[in-house]
Tab-separated table of C-alpha atoms and ligand atoms in Angstrom:
chain	number	residue	atom	x	y	z
A	1	SER	CA	27.328	48.257	40.950
A	2	GLY	CA	27.288	47.977	44.680
A	3	TYR	CA	23.782	46.517	44.833
A	4	ASN	CA	22.640	43.088	45.909
A	5	VAL	CA	20.214	42.508	43.010
A	6	TRP	CA	20.179	45.497	40.623
A	7	ARG	CA	22.591	45.453	37.695
A	8	SER	CA	23.297	48.192	35.191
A	9	TRP	CA	23.307	47.834	31.449
A	10	ASP	CA	26.985	48.363	30.934
A	11	GLU	CA	28.739	46.691	33.875
A	12	PRO	CA	30.473	43.358	33.226
A	13	GLY	CA	27.813	40.672	33.836
A	14	GLY	CA	25.253	43.435	33.575
A	15	ILE	CA	21.926	43.275	31.670
A	16	ARG	CA	23.459	43.577	28.213
A	17	ASP	CA	25.984	40.790	28.838
A	18	GLU	CA	23.222	38.576	30.271
A	19	LEU	CA	21.089	38.874	27.154
A	20	TYR	CA	24.001	37.881	24.832
A	21	ASP	CA	24.929	35.103	27.222
A	22	LEU	CA	21.336	33.693	27.218
A	23	ALA	CA	21.172	33.831	23.441
A	24	ASN	CA	24.589	32.182	22.978
A	25	ARG	CA	23.737	29.360	25.436
A	26	ASN	CA	20.371	28.604	23.880
A	27	PRO	CA	20.754	28.752	20.109
A	28	GLN	CA	17.738	26.553	19.422
A	29	LEU	CA	15.389	28.693	21.419
A	30	VAL	CA	16.673	32.270	21.524
A	31	LYS	CA	17.567	34.678	18.737
A	32	LEU	CA	19.034	38.068	19.639
A	33	GLU	CA	18.378	41.033	17.366
A	34	VAL	CA	19.755	44.541	17.518
A	35	LEU	CA	16.837	46.738	16.594
A	36	GLY	CA	18.906	49.976	16.510
A	37	HIS	CA	21.140	52.165	18.592
A	38	THR	CA	20.551	54.967	21.146
A	39	TYR	CA	22.101	58.384	21.115
A	40	GLN	CA	24.965	57.181	23.193
A	41	GLY	CA	25.528	54.127	20.902
A	42	ARG	CA	23.970	51.431	23.075
A	43	GLU	CA	22.198	48.615	21.329
A	44	LEU	CA	18.430	48.366	21.463
A	45	ILE	CA	18.072	44.600	21.897
A	46	ALA	CA	15.134	42.261	21.268
A	47	LEU	CA	15.097	38.558	21.959
A	48	LYS	CA	12.823	36.164	20.099
A	49	VAL	CA	12.043	33.045	22.101
A	50	THR	CA	10.476	30.080	20.179
A	51	GLN	CA	11.369	26.593	19.139
A	52	ALA	CA	13.988	26.764	16.356
A	53	ALA	CA	14.151	30.579	16.758
A	54	LYS	CA	16.782	31.054	14.080
A	55	GLU	CA	15.237	28.825	11.453
A	56	VAL	CA	11.615	29.981	11.484
A	57	PRO	CA	10.980	33.387	10.013
A	58	ASP	CA	9.976	36.173	12.408
A	59	ALA	CA	6.176	36.600	12.776
A	60	SER	CA	5.497	33.111	11.354
A	61	ARG	CA	3.906	32.153	14.702
A	62	PRO	CA	1.526	34.309	16.713
A	63	ALA	CA	3.601	36.662	18.780
A	64	VAL	CA	3.566	38.283	22.259
A	65	LEU	CA	5.805	41.136	23.203
A	66	TYR	CA	7.044	41.731	26.773
A	67	SER	CA	8.717	45.108	27.078
A	68	SER	CA	10.112	47.132	29.938
A	69	ASN	CA	12.212	49.994	31.077
A	70	GLN	CA	10.915	52.757	28.752
A	71	HIS	CA	11.303	54.886	31.898
A	72	ALA	CA	14.902	54.731	33.071
A	73	ARG	CA	14.309	54.726	36.824
A	74	GLU	CA	11.684	51.930	36.824
A	75	TRP	CA	14.172	49.248	37.657
A	76	ILE	CA	11.625	46.703	38.944
A	77	SER	CA	10.319	46.461	35.408
A	78	VAL	CA	13.672	45.269	34.182
A	79	GLU	CA	13.945	42.599	36.883
A	80	VAL	CA	10.384	41.404	36.442
A	81	ASN	CA	10.767	41.011	32.696
A	82	ARG	CA	14.227	39.575	32.888
A	83	ARG	CA	13.017	36.947	35.294
A	84	LEU	CA	10.089	36.139	33.005
A	85	LEU	CA	12.547	35.578	30.110
A	86	ARG	CA	14.681	33.285	32.215
A	87	TRP	CA	11.579	31.423	33.495
A	88	TYR	CA	10.506	30.465	29.970
A	89	VAL	CA	14.119	29.417	29.029
A	90	ASP	CA	14.443	27.426	32.218
A	91	ARG	CA	11.106	25.648	31.788
A	92	TRP	CA	11.993	24.784	28.220
A	93	ARG	CA	15.429	23.407	29.233
A	94	ALA	CA	13.758	21.408	32.001
A	95	ASN	CA	11.573	19.795	29.339
A	96	ASP	CA	8.291	21.136	30.695
A	97	LYS	CA	5.793	19.827	28.222
A	98	ASP	CA	3.356	22.635	28.564
A	99	ILE	CA	6.038	25.280	27.841
A	100	LYS	CA	7.667	23.273	25.125
A	101	ASP	CA	4.324	23.012	23.335
A	102	LEU	CA	3.689	26.686	23.819
A	103	LEU	CA	7.086	27.575	22.341
A	104	LYS	CA	6.398	25.499	19.265
A	105	SER	CA	3.192	27.349	18.451
A	106	THR	CA	3.952	30.826	19.734
A	107	GLU	CA	6.876	33.331	19.545
A	108	LEU	CA	7.709	35.371	22.568
A	109	TRP	CA	9.597	38.700	22.178
A	110	PHE	CA	11.320	40.431	24.946
A	111	VAL	CA	12.740	44.037	25.006
A	112	ILE	CA	14.277	44.063	28.544
A	113	SER	CA	15.490	47.624	28.276
A	114	ALA	CA	13.671	49.914	25.963
A	115	ASN	CA	15.808	52.741	27.080
A	116	PRO	CA	19.419	51.537	28.062
A	117	ASP	CA	20.956	55.083	27.910
A	118	GLY	CA	18.436	56.318	30.507
A	119	TYR	CA	18.775	53.157	32.565
A	120	GLN	CA	22.616	53.419	32.740
A	121	TYR	CA	22.288	57.118	33.639
A	122	THR	CA	20.227	56.183	36.688
A	123	PHE	CA	23.153	54.131	37.895
A	124	ASP	CA	25.942	56.616	37.088
A	125	ASN	CA	24.338	59.926	37.639
A	126	GLU	CA	20.768	60.418	38.619
A	127	ARG	CA	18.639	57.682	40.289
A	128	LEU	CA	15.345	59.322	39.365
A	129	TRP	CA	15.991	60.027	35.633
A	130	ARG	CA	12.881	59.146	33.612
A	131	LYS	CA	13.510	59.958	29.909
A	132	ASN	CA	16.010	59.005	27.215
A	133	LEU	CA	19.167	60.879	26.732
A	134	ARG	CA	18.387	63.153	23.722
A	135	ASP	CA	20.540	66.287	24.093
A	136	ASN	CA	17.638	68.757	23.686
A	137	ASN	CA	19.835	71.948	23.584
A	138	ASN	CA	22.727	70.400	21.733
A	139	ASP	CA	25.337	71.469	24.260
A	140	ASP	CA	27.067	68.162	24.240
A	141	GLN	CA	26.182	67.343	27.842
A	142	ILE	CA	23.191	65.765	29.594
A	143	THR	CA	21.643	68.188	32.042
A	144	VAL	CA	18.243	68.389	33.731
A	145	GLY	CA	16.489	69.824	30.690
A	146	ASP	CA	17.416	66.972	28.332
A	147	GLY	CA	15.625	63.811	27.278
A	148	VAL	CA	12.399	62.803	25.592
A	149	ASP	CA	9.735	60.703	27.314
A	150	PRO	CA	9.793	57.495	25.253
A	151	ASN	CA	6.158	56.790	26.241
A	152	ARG	CA	4.884	60.097	24.633
A	153	ASN	CA	6.827	59.752	21.320
A	154	PHE	CA	4.759	57.143	19.489
A	155	ASN	CA	2.723	57.859	16.349
A	156	ALA	CA	-0.706	57.669	18.048
A	157	ARG	CA	-2.515	60.925	18.844
A	158	PHE	CA	1.012	62.393	19.094
A	159	LYS	CA	0.674	66.003	20.529
A	160	TYR	CA	-3.088	65.538	20.836
A	161	ASP	CA	-3.230	67.931	23.747
A	162	GLU	CA	-0.937	69.468	26.405
A	163	GLU	CA	-2.489	67.441	29.199
A	164	GLY	CA	-1.260	64.124	27.930
A	165	SER	CA	2.270	65.142	26.916
A	166	SER	CA	4.512	68.293	27.170
A	167	SER	CA	5.827	70.661	24.518
A	168	ILE	CA	8.422	71.867	27.049
A	169	SER	CA	11.726	70.036	26.531
A	170	ALA	CA	12.595	70.088	30.298
A	171	GLY	CA	9.229	68.566	31.150
A	172	GLU	CA	9.054	64.966	32.377
A	173	THR	CA	6.622	64.110	29.692
A	174	TYR	CA	8.304	65.978	26.803
A	175	ARG	CA	7.083	64.320	23.652
A	176	GLY	CA	10.046	65.139	21.425
A	177	PRO	CA	10.030	67.044	18.133
A	178	SER	CA	7.962	64.665	15.996
A	179	PRO	CA	6.304	61.307	16.085
A	180	ALA	CA	8.839	58.489	16.522
A	181	SER	CA	11.703	60.980	16.440
A	182	GLU	CA	13.665	58.893	18.921
A	183	PRO	CA	15.738	55.761	18.208
A	184	GLU	CA	14.079	53.975	21.101
A	185	THR	CA	10.633	54.606	19.591
A	186	GLN	CA	11.699	53.623	16.168
A	187	ALA	CA	13.024	50.332	17.558
A	188	MET	CA	9.854	49.438	19.443
A	189	GLN	CA	7.359	50.856	16.881
A	190	GLY	CA	9.218	49.131	14.106
A	191	LEU	CA	9.052	45.802	16.008
A	192	LEU	CA	5.348	46.203	16.736
A	193	ASP	CA	4.719	46.827	13.048
A	194	ARG	CA	6.780	43.938	11.921
A	195	ILE	CA	5.621	41.215	14.283
A	196	LYS	CA	2.121	42.602	14.943
A	197	PRO	CA	1.911	40.844	18.273
A	198	LYS	CA	-1.434	39.597	19.478
A	199	PHE	CA	-0.587	40.848	22.974
A	200	GLN	CA	1.887	43.162	24.561
A	201	SER	CA	2.719	43.657	28.243
A	202	ASN	CA	4.673	46.943	28.558
A	203	PHE	CA	5.911	46.846	32.214
A	204	HIS	CA	6.227	50.144	34.091
A	205	SER	CA	6.139	51.214	37.778
A	206	PHE	CA	4.672	52.282	39.971
A	207	GLY	CA	1.097	51.267	40.635
A	208	PRO	CA	-0.287	48.725	41.212
A	209	TYR	CA	-2.414	48.959	38.092
A	210	ILE	CA	-3.135	47.020	34.932
A	211	LEU	CA	-3.763	49.817	32.426
A	212	TYR	CA	-5.058	49.465	28.830
A	213	PRO	CA	-5.972	51.719	25.906
A	214	GLN	CA	-7.071	54.287	25.020
A	215	GLY	CA	-4.910	56.610	27.118
A	216	TRP	CA	-5.586	59.778	25.124
A	217	GLN	CA	-9.289	59.942	25.767
A	218	ILE	CA	-10.564	62.839	27.939
A	219	GLY	CA	-13.605	62.285	30.028
A	220	THR	CA	-15.030	58.974	30.990
A	221	PRO	CA	-14.093	56.548	28.164
A	222	GLU	CA	-15.700	53.199	27.548
A	223	ALA	CA	-13.668	50.032	26.993
A	224	ASP	CA	-13.739	49.374	23.276
A	225	ASN	CA	-12.825	45.747	23.489
A	226	PRO	CA	-14.011	43.124	25.936
A	227	ILE	CA	-10.782	41.154	25.458
A	228	TYR	CA	-9.095	43.704	27.657
A	229	THR	CA	-11.376	43.190	30.595
A	230	ALA	CA	-11.289	39.374	30.101
A	231	LEU	CA	-7.510	39.379	30.442
A	232	ALA	CA	-6.930	42.159	33.008
A	233	GLY	CA	-9.827	41.042	35.245
A	234	THR	CA	-12.088	43.175	37.326
A	235	ASP	CA	-11.606	45.311	40.427
A	236	ALA	CA	-13.014	42.443	42.492
A	237	ASN	CA	-10.901	39.862	40.638
A	238	PRO	CA	-7.867	41.337	38.989
A	239	ALA	CA	-5.494	39.191	36.891
A	240	ILE	CA	-2.624	40.274	39.131
A	241	PRO	CA	-3.374	40.038	42.859
A	242	GLY	CA	-3.867	43.457	44.416
A	243	PHE	CA	-3.601	45.375	41.047
A	244	ASP	CA	-6.284	47.752	39.857
A	245	PRO	CA	-7.270	47.040	36.207
A	246	GLY	CA	-8.752	49.850	34.007
A	247	ILE	CA	-8.548	52.105	31.038
A	248	SER	CA	-5.431	54.041	31.470
A	249	SER	CA	-6.851	57.611	30.968
A	250	ASP	CA	-9.510	56.859	33.480
A	251	GLU	CA	-7.574	54.838	36.067
A	252	LEU	CA	-4.383	56.977	36.089
A	253	TYR	CA	-4.242	60.000	33.754
A	254	VAL	CA	-4.386	61.007	30.095
A	255	THR	CA	-1.405	60.441	27.861
A	256	ASN	CA	-0.821	60.892	24.058
A	257	GLY	CA	1.871	59.381	21.830
A	258	GLU	CA	1.787	56.411	24.150
A	259	THR	CA	3.071	52.976	23.314
A	260	THR	CA	-0.004	50.768	23.990
A	261	ASP	CA	-2.308	53.282	22.226
A	262	TYR	CA	-0.046	52.818	19.263
A	263	ALA	CA	0.067	49.080	19.440
A	264	ASP	CA	-3.662	48.825	19.679
A	265	THR	CA	-4.523	51.381	16.983
A	266	ALA	CA	-1.874	50.501	14.464
A	267	ASN	CA	-1.955	46.697	14.562
A	268	GLY	CA	-4.853	45.635	16.738
A	269	THR	CA	-2.489	44.398	19.456
A	270	ILE	CA	-4.140	43.887	22.821
A	271	ALA	CA	-1.646	45.960	24.832
A	272	PHE	CA	-1.319	46.308	28.615
A	273	THR	CA	0.705	48.549	30.880
A	274	PRO	CA	1.160	46.729	34.157
A	275	GLU	CA	2.273	49.347	36.720
A	276	LEU	CA	4.234	47.223	39.164
A	277	ASN	CA	4.277	47.885	42.920
A	278	GLU	CA	6.674	50.390	44.665
A	279	GLY	CA	7.909	47.596	46.996
A	280	CYS	CA	7.411	49.592	50.204
A	281	PRO	CA	5.098	52.430	51.267
A	282	GLY	CA	6.698	55.622	49.971
A	283	CYS	CA	9.440	53.887	47.961
A	284	GLY	CA	7.847	55.210	44.786
A	285	PHE	CA	10.258	54.497	41.829
A	286	VAL	CA	12.949	53.260	44.148
A	287	PHE	CA	12.001	49.728	44.651
A	288	PRO	CA	13.980	48.017	47.505
A	289	ASP	CA	17.181	46.178	46.607
A	290	ASP	CA	15.744	43.024	48.116
A	291	GLU	CA	15.728	39.676	46.463
A	292	ALA	CA	12.727	38.268	48.220
A	293	LEU	CA	10.586	41.314	47.351
A	294	ILE	CA	11.703	41.420	43.775
A	295	GLN	CA	11.126	37.743	43.226
A	296	ALA	CA	7.638	38.045	44.822
A	297	GLU	CA	6.746	40.909	42.467
A	298	PHE	CA	7.787	38.644	39.482
A	299	GLU	CA	5.782	35.656	40.754
A	300	LYS	CA	2.724	37.812	41.296
A	301	THR	CA	2.639	38.829	37.600
A	302	LEU	CA	3.621	35.435	36.237
A	303	PRO	CA	0.051	33.996	35.769
A	304	PHE	CA	-1.081	37.156	33.903
A	305	ASP	CA	2.111	37.180	31.746
A	306	LEU	CA	1.484	33.454	30.932
A	307	SER	CA	-2.127	34.054	30.081
A	308	LEU	CA	-1.042	36.345	27.235
A	309	ALA	CA	1.257	33.653	25.854
A	310	ARG	CA	-1.368	31.005	26.121
A	311	SER	CA	-3.930	33.222	24.368
A	312	ALA	CA	-1.811	34.051	21.383
A	313	THR	CA	-3.029	31.239	19.270
A	314	ARG	CA	-6.683	32.018	20.213
A	315	PRO	CA	-6.801	35.739	20.720
A	316	ALA	CA	-10.499	36.140	20.316
A	317	ASP	CA	-11.185	33.628	23.059
A	318	PRO	CA	-8.377	34.307	25.552
A	319	VAL	CA	-7.285	32.160	28.538
A	320	SER	CA	-7.545	34.185	31.664
A	321	ALA	CA	-4.882	34.199	34.404
B	1	0X9	O1	3.036	58.013	32.237
B	1	0X9	C1	3.360	56.892	31.829
B	1	0X9	O2	3.908	56.804	30.738
B	1	0X9	C2	2.912	55.644	32.588
B	1	0X9	N1	3.020	55.831	33.975
B	1	0X9	S1	4.575	55.993	34.669
B	1	0X9	O3	4.372	56.352	36.037
B	1	0X9	N2	5.246	54.521	34.629
B	1	0X9	O4	5.301	56.896	33.971
B	1	0X9	C3	1.494	55.283	32.256
B	1	0X9	C4	1.208	54.987	30.908
B	1	0X9	C5	-0.188	54.475	30.701
B	1	0X9	N3	-1.058	55.324	29.973
B	1	0X9	C6	-1.893	56.230	30.558
B	1	0X9	N4	-1.915	56.441	31.825
B	1	0X9	N5	-2.780	56.894	29.752
B	2	ZN	ZN1	6.841	54.352	33.364
């Protein structure tokens, strides 16, 4: 791809290949599942990571879901989540007792690219593409007016108002024609309903924030669940250093049809949206192609990510980062 660190979905040795490779090399720990297919036919892939992954039925152990790349251009979310996946596999392979015990009691799920069509498009065509590749006007080509925002298409307060999502197909927050109309949404929403994770971390950029439901609320909402503050931390002591924790509608802006609102409302999943850093002042969605900076962003989030996994067997009394 011409980058030092970033890799596209399709390229040989790219993200898709890596996921298959990881599953093939670790059959006792990793199970790869194809949840569905995108408009352009790419696989929507989830990995389950747990001891004897292929023998134990899905959702037989308390689950945590780590998801990323709903928004095509947010490459840092792919790298942070991919490194987290590898970190668990490496610790398990190194016989780290703590992680081995964790992976006997808990199942970790990873969706590294929730929007592989859009992700590939940011490599091949338009670096700042956000949405999926629905052909809104059915002209058999992708142009500026196409795409649905995957993070406005969920079946939670879908279309609640025009502030939190757009009716205009060319809009960056176009919600799509109906709740879960998109293959990407069906895959994620279906997975959430099936495994009913105790916790979800849905990585986005850019912040730094740790956002949590409900995102649809207008005005000054109150936290409805103290577990959120216990895990995200406080302004003075955030679970990820330098990040700003808060209710998403209050901290950032209002959304509807949003993933973590769905996860929380439908299944009681405690679901966070870490908005990762931009990597340099003014970089925005274009995090620098710099190994040290990318690795540092991953390491910064690791204690928070781990706290979710460690809390899965005791969700009412979580272990903070
Ligand atoms: O708008 C989004 O979907 C997320 N921000 S991003 O810049 N990555 O596009 C935020 C979603 C969190 N929910 C709310 N802010 N309500
Ligand atoms: Zn995003």
